Amino acid sequence: QVQLVESGGGLVKPGGSLRLSCAASGFTFSDYYMSWIRQAPGKGLEWVSYISSSGRTIHYADSVKGRFTISRDDAKNSLYLQMNSLRAEDTAVYYCARDHYSSSYDFDSWGPGTLVTVSS
Amino acid sequence: DIQMTQSPSSVSASVGDRVTITCRASQGTSSWLAWYQQKPGKAPKLLIYAASSLQSGVPSRFSGSGSGTDFTLTISSLQPEDFATYYCQQAYSFPITFGQGTRLEIK
């Protein structure tokens, strides 16, 4: 069955960096567009970034543009999010999610999430 | 950016009730609209895609309708496991945006 598992979250100081990973299994990872979506404690869902199956098309939310970088390694069935210049407002559970079907931009599979806390 | 506004923000209902949640987009999204259910401490679950298509494995008591700017999610007969928070999401253009959520509580 489809499985997505995030890792790499933790406590980091403002201005610091963190790299999140998402390990995918149970489907042909290279066929799917993928996204990162986050949820601040007690708040709603915020889409963060998207990468196409080829890796050639990438989008970011304005709130993270220039600070976060999404990437993928199809050989390792893995999705990544490099987060630099972290701010307190980046504190959230970060989910990786799979596009329902090619460029549908809705999400049929999600990981359990990894918590990122930005605090001094 | 397309703003998504859900109403109500919260609703109390009883098992067996029919409940409708609405979602309005600040500009047209055709039928590129999805609905999710989220329970505390869990990842969201896709319920409805393309405004009215039921995701595989989702009970038929869930239904979606609408196009353009106005959409609805209806639960025909509430079950105990349906008490959760529901989000709409436009899949029409970047940035992808979600509604603020509707919390469905037990009366």
PDB file of C-alpha atoms in Angstrom:
ATOM      1  CA  GLN A   1       0.000   0.000   0.000  1.00  0.00           C
ATOM      2  CA  VAL A   2       1.006   3.603  -0.483  1.00  0.00           C
ATOM      3  CA  GLN A   3       3.172   4.870   2.344  1.00  0.00           C
ATOM      4  CA  LEU A   4       4.816   8.232   2.935  1.00  0.00           C
ATOM      5  CA  VAL A   5       6.992   8.809   5.991  1.00  0.00           C
ATOM      6  CA  GLU A   6       8.544  12.152   6.841  1.00  0.00           C
ATOM      7  CA  SER A   7      11.656  12.639   8.941  1.00  0.00           C
ATOM      8  CA  GLY A   8      14.139  15.350   9.865  1.00  0.00           C
ATOM      9  CA  GLY A   9      11.983  17.583  12.010  1.00  0.00           C
ATOM     10  CA  GLY A  10      13.118  18.962  15.341  1.00  0.00           C
ATOM     11  CA  LEU A  11      13.972  22.062  17.322  1.00  0.00           C
ATOM     12  CA  VAL A  12      16.037  24.712  15.554  1.00  0.00           C
ATOM     13  CA  LYS A  13      16.959  28.297  16.409  1.00  0.00           C
ATOM     14  CA  PRO A  14      15.702  31.234  14.344  1.00  0.00           C
ATOM     15  CA  GLY A  15      17.954  31.685  11.331  1.00  0.00           C
ATOM     16  CA  GLY A  16      18.915  28.026  11.355  1.00  0.00           C
ATOM     17  CA  SER A  17      18.459  25.319   8.755  1.00  0.00           C
ATOM     18  CA  LEU A  18      16.809  21.933   8.588  1.00  0.00           C
ATOM     19  CA  ARG A  19      16.354  19.319   5.869  1.00  0.00           C
ATOM     20  CA  LEU A  20      13.180  17.278   5.800  1.00  0.00           C
ATOM     21  CA  SER A  21      12.922  13.941   4.007  1.00  0.00           C
ATOM     22  CA  CYS A  22       9.934  11.929   2.871  1.00  0.00           C
ATOM     23  CA  ALA A  23      10.398   8.246   2.092  1.00  0.00           C
ATOM     24  CA  ALA A  24       7.857   6.847  -0.341  1.00  0.00           C
ATOM     25  CA  SER A  25       6.867   3.238  -0.912  1.00  0.00           C
ATOM     26  CA  GLY A  26       4.063   1.184  -2.393  1.00  0.00           C
ATOM     27  CA  PHE A  27       3.834   3.096  -5.663  1.00  0.00           C
ATOM     28  CA  THR A  28       6.002   4.238  -8.553  1.00  0.00           C
ATOM     29  CA  PHE A  29       7.362   7.405  -6.986  1.00  0.00           C
ATOM     30  CA  SER A  30       8.858   8.743 -10.207  1.00  0.00           C
ATOM     31  CA  ASP A  31       5.379   8.933 -11.810  1.00  0.00           C
ATOM     32  CA  TYR A  32       3.931  11.317  -9.254  1.00  0.00           C
ATOM     33  CA  TYR A  33       3.962  15.009  -8.565  1.00  0.00           C
ATOM     34  CA  MET A  34       4.613  15.714  -4.874  1.00  0.00           C
ATOM     35  CA  SER A  35       4.044  18.549  -2.414  1.00  0.00           C
ATOM     36  CA  TRP A  36       4.924  19.717   1.069  1.00  0.00           C
ATOM     37  CA  ILE A  37       2.053  21.086   3.150  1.00  0.00           C
ATOM     38  CA  ARG A  38       2.330  22.408   6.697  1.00  0.00           C
ATOM     39  CA  GLN A  39       0.065  23.048   9.651  1.00  0.00           C
ATOM     40  CA  ALA A  40       1.001  25.391  12.471  1.00  0.00           C
ATOM     41  CA  PRO A  41      -0.138  24.252  15.932  1.00  0.00           C
ATOM     42  CA  GLY A  42      -3.898  24.652  16.225  1.00  0.00           C
ATOM     43  CA  LYS A  43      -4.146  26.226  12.756  1.00  0.00           C
ATOM     44  CA  GLY A  44      -5.249  25.272   9.271  1.00  0.00           C
ATOM     45  CA  LEU A  45      -3.415  23.764   6.327  1.00  0.00           C
ATOM     46  CA  GLU A  46      -0.904  25.765   4.279  1.00  0.00           C
ATOM     47  CA  TRP A  47       0.556  24.469   1.031  1.00  0.00           C
ATOM     48  CA  VAL A  48       4.332  25.071   0.935  1.00  0.00           C
ATOM     49  CA  SER A  49       5.880  23.682  -2.239  1.00  0.00           C
ATOM     50  CA  TYR A  50       5.282  21.418  -5.227  1.00  0.00           C
ATOM     51  CA  ILE A  51       7.547  19.475  -7.599  1.00  0.00           C
ATOM     52  CA  SER A  52       6.563  17.762 -10.817  1.00  0.00           C
ATOM     53  CA  SER A  53       7.373  14.156 -11.582  1.00  0.00           C
ATOM     54  CA  SER A  54      10.272  15.219 -13.794  1.00  0.00           C
ATOM     55  CA  GLY A  55      11.529  17.716 -11.233  1.00  0.00           C
ATOM     56  CA  ARG A  56      11.548  20.424 -13.870  1.00  0.00           C
ATOM     57  CA  THR A  57       8.513  22.318 -12.586  1.00  0.00           C
ATOM     58  CA  ILE A  58       8.590  23.682  -9.049  1.00  0.00           C
ATOM     59  CA  HIS A  59       6.351  26.120  -7.186  1.00  0.00           C
ATOM     60  CA  TYR A  60       6.638  27.727  -3.765  1.00  0.00           C
ATOM     61  CA  ALA A  61       4.349  29.658  -1.476  1.00  0.00           C
ATOM     62  CA  ASP A  62       5.403  33.296  -1.189  1.00  0.00           C
ATOM     63  CA  SER A  63       5.968  32.770   2.539  1.00  0.00           C
ATOM     64  CA  VAL A  64       8.895  30.397   1.873  1.00  0.00           C
ATOM     65  CA  LYS A  65      10.175  31.502  -1.524  1.00  0.00           C
ATOM     66  CA  GLY A  66      13.918  32.112  -1.458  1.00  0.00           C
ATOM     67  CA  ARG A  67      14.342  30.242   1.817  1.00  0.00           C
ATOM     68  CA  PHE A  68      13.062  26.719   1.105  1.00  0.00           C
ATOM     69  CA  THR A  69      14.118  24.338  -1.675  1.00  0.00           C
ATOM     70  CA  ILE A  70      12.178  21.261  -2.731  1.00  0.00           C
ATOM     71  CA  SER A  71      13.897  18.369  -4.481  1.00  0.00           C
ATOM     72  CA  ARG A  72      13.449  14.693  -5.220  1.00  0.00           C
ATOM     73  CA  ASP A  73      15.614  11.615  -5.739  1.00  0.00           C
ATOM     74  CA  ASP A  74      13.647   9.036  -7.692  1.00  0.00           C
ATOM     75  CA  ALA A  75      16.399   6.449  -7.265  1.00  0.00           C
ATOM     76  CA  LYS A  76      15.856   6.673  -3.524  1.00  0.00           C
ATOM     77  CA  ASN A  77      12.075   7.155  -3.723  1.00  0.00           C
ATOM     78  CA  SER A  78      12.524  10.267  -1.639  1.00  0.00           C
ATOM     79  CA  LEU A  79      11.282  13.846  -1.487  1.00  0.00           C
ATOM     80  CA  TYR A  80      13.183  16.576   0.334  1.00  0.00           C
ATOM     81  CA  LEU A  81      12.644  20.073   1.696  1.00  0.00           C
ATOM     82  CA  GLN A  82      15.722  22.144   2.527  1.00  0.00           C
ATOM     83  CA  MET A  83      14.669  24.904   4.896  1.00  0.00           C
ATOM     84  CA  ASN A  84      17.028  27.838   5.495  1.00  0.00           C
ATOM     85  CA  SER A  85      16.692  31.116   7.399  1.00  0.00           C
ATOM     86  CA  LEU A  86      13.989  29.592   9.554  1.00  0.00           C
ATOM     87  CA  ARG A  87      11.587  31.846  11.411  1.00  0.00           C
ATOM     88  CA  ALA A  88       9.267  31.317  14.357  1.00  0.00           C
ATOM     89  CA  GLU A  89       6.311  31.371  11.967  1.00  0.00           C
ATOM     90  CA  ASP A  90       7.718  28.292  10.192  1.00  0.00           C
ATOM     91  CA  THR A  91       6.882  26.231  13.283  1.00  0.00           C
ATOM     92  CA  ALA A  92       4.464  23.559  12.094  1.00  0.00           C
ATOM     93  CA  VAL A  93       3.871  19.928  11.328  1.00  0.00           C
ATOM     94  CA  TYR A  94       5.176  19.350   7.810  1.00  0.00           C
ATOM     95  CA  TYR A  95       3.406  16.772   5.647  1.00  0.00           C
ATOM     96  CA  CYS A  96       4.522  15.356   2.334  1.00  0.00           C
ATOM     97  CA  ALA A  97       1.637  14.540   0.041  1.00  0.00           C
ATOM     98  CA  ARG A  98       1.156  12.807  -3.295  1.00  0.00           C
ATOM     99  CA  ASP A  99      -0.817  14.268  -6.169  1.00  0.00           C
ATOM    100  CA  HIS A 100      -4.003  12.302  -6.734  1.00  0.00           C
ATOM    101  CA  TYR A 101      -3.111  12.014 -10.412  1.00  0.00           C
ATOM    102  CA  SER A 102      -0.731  13.816 -12.704  1.00  0.00           C
ATOM    103  CA  SER A 103      -1.054  17.554 -12.124  1.00  0.00           C
ATOM    104  CA  SER A 104      -4.394  17.229 -10.357  1.00  0.00           C
ATOM    105  CA  TYR A 105      -3.011  19.397  -7.533  1.00  0.00           C
ATOM    106  CA  ASP A 106      -5.077  17.603  -4.925  1.00  0.00           C
ATOM    107  CA  PHE A 107      -3.625  15.067  -2.557  1.00  0.00           C
ATOM    108  CA  ASP A 108      -4.700  11.476  -2.071  1.00  0.00           C
ATOM    109  CA  SER A 109      -1.912  10.243   0.200  1.00  0.00           C
ATOM    110  CA  TRP A 110      -0.228  12.000   3.095  1.00  0.00           C
ATOM    111  CA  GLY A 111       2.507  11.080   5.528  1.00  0.00           C
ATOM    112  CA  PRO A 112       1.933  11.321   9.291  1.00  0.00           C
ATOM    113  CA  GLY A 113       3.983  14.527   9.400  1.00  0.00           C
ATOM    114  CA  THR A 114       7.116  15.730  11.131  1.00  0.00           C
ATOM    115  CA  LEU A 115       7.150  18.599  13.632  1.00  0.00           C
ATOM    116  CA  VAL A 116       9.471  21.540  13.088  1.00  0.00           C
ATOM    117  CA  THR A 117       9.848  23.950  16.003  1.00  0.00           C
ATOM    118  CA  VAL A 118      11.723  27.208  15.491  1.00  0.00           C
ATOM    119  CA  SER A 119      12.552  28.760  18.828  1.00  0.00           C
ATOM    120  CA  SER A 120      15.480  30.229  20.699  1.00  0.00           C
TER     121      SER A 120
ATOM    122  CA  ASP B   1      -4.055  34.287  -4.943  1.00  0.00           C
ATOM    123  CA  ILE B   2      -7.414  32.551  -4.672  1.00  0.00           C
ATOM    124  CA  GLN B   3      -8.914  32.932  -1.205  1.00  0.00           C
ATOM    125  CA  MET B   4     -11.092  30.083   0.050  1.00  0.00           C
ATOM    126  CA  THR B   5     -13.745  30.876   2.670  1.00  0.00           C
ATOM    127  CA  GLN B   6     -15.638  28.133   4.467  1.00  0.00           C
ATOM    128  CA  SER B   7     -18.828  28.462   6.440  1.00  0.00           C
ATOM    129  CA  PRO B   8     -19.655  27.820   9.102  1.00  0.00           C
ATOM    130  CA  SER B   9     -16.359  27.772  11.015  1.00  0.00           C
ATOM    131  CA  SER B  10     -17.893  25.280  13.407  1.00  0.00           C
ATOM    132  CA  VAL B  11     -21.119  23.342  13.608  1.00  0.00           C
ATOM    133  CA  SER B  12     -22.704  21.121  16.228  1.00  0.00           C
ATOM    134  CA  ALA B  13     -24.807  18.206  15.068  1.00  0.00           C
ATOM    135  CA  SER B  14     -26.122  14.845  16.190  1.00  0.00           C
ATOM    136  CA  VAL B  15     -25.617  11.344  14.857  1.00  0.00           C
ATOM    137  CA  GLY B  16     -28.024  10.844  11.972  1.00  0.00           C
ATOM    138  CA  ASP B  17     -28.212  14.534  11.057  1.00  0.00           C
ATOM    139  CA  ARG B  18     -27.630  15.888   7.581  1.00  0.00           C
ATOM    140  CA  VAL B  19     -24.873  18.489   7.501  1.00  0.00           C
ATOM    141  CA  THR B  20     -23.783  20.861   4.747  1.00  0.00           C
ATOM    142  CA  ILE B  21     -20.545  22.847   4.685  1.00  0.00           C
ATOM    143  CA  THR B  22     -19.997  25.550   2.108  1.00  0.00           C
ATOM    144  CA  CYS B  23     -16.813  26.831   0.506  1.00  0.00           C
ATOM    145  CA  ARG B  24     -16.546  29.996  -1.564  1.00  0.00           C
ATOM    146  CA  ALA B  25     -13.603  30.883  -3.782  1.00  0.00           C
ATOM    147  CA  SER B  26     -12.593  34.503  -4.398  1.00  0.00           C
ATOM    148  CA  GLN B  27     -12.424  33.716  -8.115  1.00  0.00           C
ATOM    149  CA  GLY B  28     -13.609  30.874 -10.286  1.00  0.00           C
ATOM    150  CA  THR B  29     -11.909  27.515  -9.949  1.00  0.00           C
ATOM    151  CA  SER B  30     -14.073  25.584 -12.436  1.00  0.00           C
ATOM    152  CA  SER B  31     -14.453  22.177 -10.731  1.00  0.00           C
ATOM    153  CA  TRP B  32     -10.930  22.090  -9.348  1.00  0.00           C
ATOM    154  CA  LEU B  33     -11.976  21.721  -5.747  1.00  0.00           C
ATOM    155  CA  ALA B  34     -11.193  19.064  -3.158  1.00  0.00           C
ATOM    156  CA  TRP B  35     -12.509  18.304   0.317  1.00  0.00           C
ATOM    157  CA  TYR B  36     -10.530  16.738   3.170  1.00  0.00           C
ATOM    158  CA  GLN B  37     -11.342  15.361   6.602  1.00  0.00           C
ATOM    159  CA  GLN B  38      -8.832  15.715   9.425  1.00  0.00           C
ATOM    160  CA  LYS B  39      -9.007  14.154  12.863  1.00  0.00           C
ATOM    161  CA  PRO B  40      -6.860  15.394  15.773  1.00  0.00           C
ATOM    162  CA  GLY B  41      -3.221  14.367  15.475  1.00  0.00           C
ATOM    163  CA  LYS B  42      -3.752  12.794  12.056  1.00  0.00           C
ATOM    164  CA  ALA B  43      -3.005  13.760   8.480  1.00  0.00           C
ATOM    165  CA  PRO B  44      -5.868  14.971   6.295  1.00  0.00           C
ATOM    166  CA  LYS B  45      -7.808  12.431   4.229  1.00  0.00           C
ATOM    167  CA  LEU B  46      -9.077  13.149   0.732  1.00  0.00           C
ATOM    168  CA  LEU B  47     -12.872  12.781   0.545  1.00  0.00           C
ATOM    169  CA  ILE B  48     -13.956  14.509  -2.654  1.00  0.00           C
ATOM    170  CA  TYR B  49     -12.001  15.624  -5.716  1.00  0.00           C
ATOM    171  CA  ALA B  50     -13.039  17.520  -8.830  1.00  0.00           C
ATOM    172  CA  ALA B  51     -15.819  19.080  -6.731  1.00  0.00           C
ATOM    173  CA  SER B  52     -18.119  16.053  -6.828  1.00  0.00           C
ATOM    174  CA  SER B  53     -16.112  12.851  -7.337  1.00  0.00           C
ATOM    175  CA  LEU B  54     -15.993  10.514  -4.367  1.00  0.00           C
ATOM    176  CA  GLN B  55     -12.504   9.277  -3.516  1.00  0.00           C
ATOM    177  CA  SER B  56     -12.127   5.502  -3.461  1.00  0.00           C
ATOM    178  CA  GLY B  57     -13.042   3.980  -0.118  1.00  0.00           C
ATOM    179  CA  VAL B  58     -14.970   7.007   1.143  1.00  0.00           C
ATOM    180  CA  PRO B  59     -18.531   6.239   2.299  1.00  0.00           C
ATOM    181  CA  SER B  60     -21.319   7.318  -0.024  1.00  0.00           C
ATOM    182  CA  ARG B  61     -22.906   9.488   2.673  1.00  0.00           C
ATOM    183  CA  PHE B  62     -20.320  12.080   1.670  1.00  0.00           C
ATOM    184  CA  SER B  63     -21.080  14.109  -1.443  1.00  0.00           C
ATOM    185  CA  GLY B  64     -19.825  17.279  -3.061  1.00  0.00           C
ATOM    186  CA  SER B  65     -21.327  19.730  -5.483  1.00  0.00           C
ATOM    187  CA  GLY B  66     -20.726  23.082  -7.099  1.00  0.00           C
ATOM    188  CA  SER B  67     -18.546  24.747  -9.683  1.00  0.00           C
ATOM    189  CA  GLY B  68     -17.036  28.140 -10.300  1.00  0.00           C
ATOM    190  CA  THR B  69     -16.926  29.889  -6.938  1.00  0.00           C
ATOM    191  CA  ASP B  70     -19.490  28.096  -4.765  1.00  0.00           C
ATOM    192  CA  PHE B  71     -19.145  24.559  -3.462  1.00  0.00           C
ATOM    193  CA  THR B  72     -20.755  22.355  -0.842  1.00  0.00           C
ATOM    194  CA  LEU B  73     -19.851  19.228   1.081  1.00  0.00           C
ATOM    195  CA  THR B  74     -22.826  17.272   2.401  1.00  0.00           C
ATOM    196  CA  ILE B  75     -22.843  14.424   4.885  1.00  0.00           C
ATOM    197  CA  SER B  76     -26.238  12.782   4.523  1.00  0.00           C
ATOM    198  CA  SER B  77     -26.430  10.962   7.861  1.00  0.00           C
ATOM    199  CA  LEU B  78     -23.727  11.721  10.395  1.00  0.00           C
ATOM    200  CA  GLN B  79     -21.892   8.818  11.929  1.00  0.00           C
ATOM    201  CA  PRO B  80     -19.800   9.003  15.126  1.00  0.00           C
ATOM    202  CA  GLU B  81     -16.568   8.752  13.130  1.00  0.00           C
ATOM    203  CA  ASP B  82     -17.470  11.839  11.055  1.00  0.00           C
ATOM    204  CA  PHE B  83     -16.825  14.303  13.859  1.00  0.00           C
ATOM    205  CA  ALA B  84     -13.680  16.017  12.643  1.00  0.00           C
ATOM    206  CA  THR B  85     -12.453  19.149  10.886  1.00  0.00           C
ATOM    207  CA  TYR B  86     -13.152  19.569   7.173  1.00  0.00           C
ATOM    208  CA  TYR B  87     -11.136  21.632   4.696  1.00  0.00           C
ATOM    209  CA  CYS B  88     -11.767  22.660   1.126  1.00  0.00           C
ATOM    210  CA  GLN B  89      -8.852  23.255  -1.251  1.00  0.00           C
ATOM    211  CA  GLN B  90      -8.677  24.822  -4.683  1.00  0.00           C
ATOM    212  CA  ALA B  91      -6.616  22.869  -7.199  1.00  0.00           C
ATOM    213  CA  TYR B  92      -7.026  25.396 -10.012  1.00  0.00           C
ATOM    214  CA  SER B  93      -3.911  27.520  -9.742  1.00  0.00           C
ATOM    215  CA  PHE B  94      -0.783  28.171  -7.717  1.00  0.00           C
ATOM    216  CA  PRO B  95      -0.486  28.974  -4.935  1.00  0.00           C
ATOM    217  CA  ILE B  96      -2.718  26.113  -3.872  1.00  0.00           C
ATOM    218  CA  THR B  97      -4.944  27.383  -1.074  1.00  0.00           C
ATOM    219  CA  PHE B  98      -7.135  25.834   1.602  1.00  0.00           C
ATOM    220  CA  GLY B  99     -10.176  27.086   3.429  1.00  0.00           C
ATOM    221  CA  GLN B 100      -9.780  27.864   7.106  1.00  0.00           C
ATOM    222  CA  GLY B 101     -11.573  24.683   8.145  1.00  0.00           C
ATOM    223  CA  THR B 102     -14.964  23.740   9.580  1.00  0.00           C
ATOM    224  CA  ARG B 103     -15.009  21.927  12.893  1.00  0.00           C
ATOM    225  CA  LEU B 104     -17.881  19.440  13.158  1.00  0.00           C
ATOM    226  CA  GLU B 105     -18.706  18.740  16.782  1.00  0.00           C
ATOM    227  CA  ILE B 106     -21.098  16.430  18.557  1.00  0.00           C
ATOM    228  CA  LYS B 107     -24.224  18.131  19.893  1.00  0.00           C
TER     229      LYS B 107
END
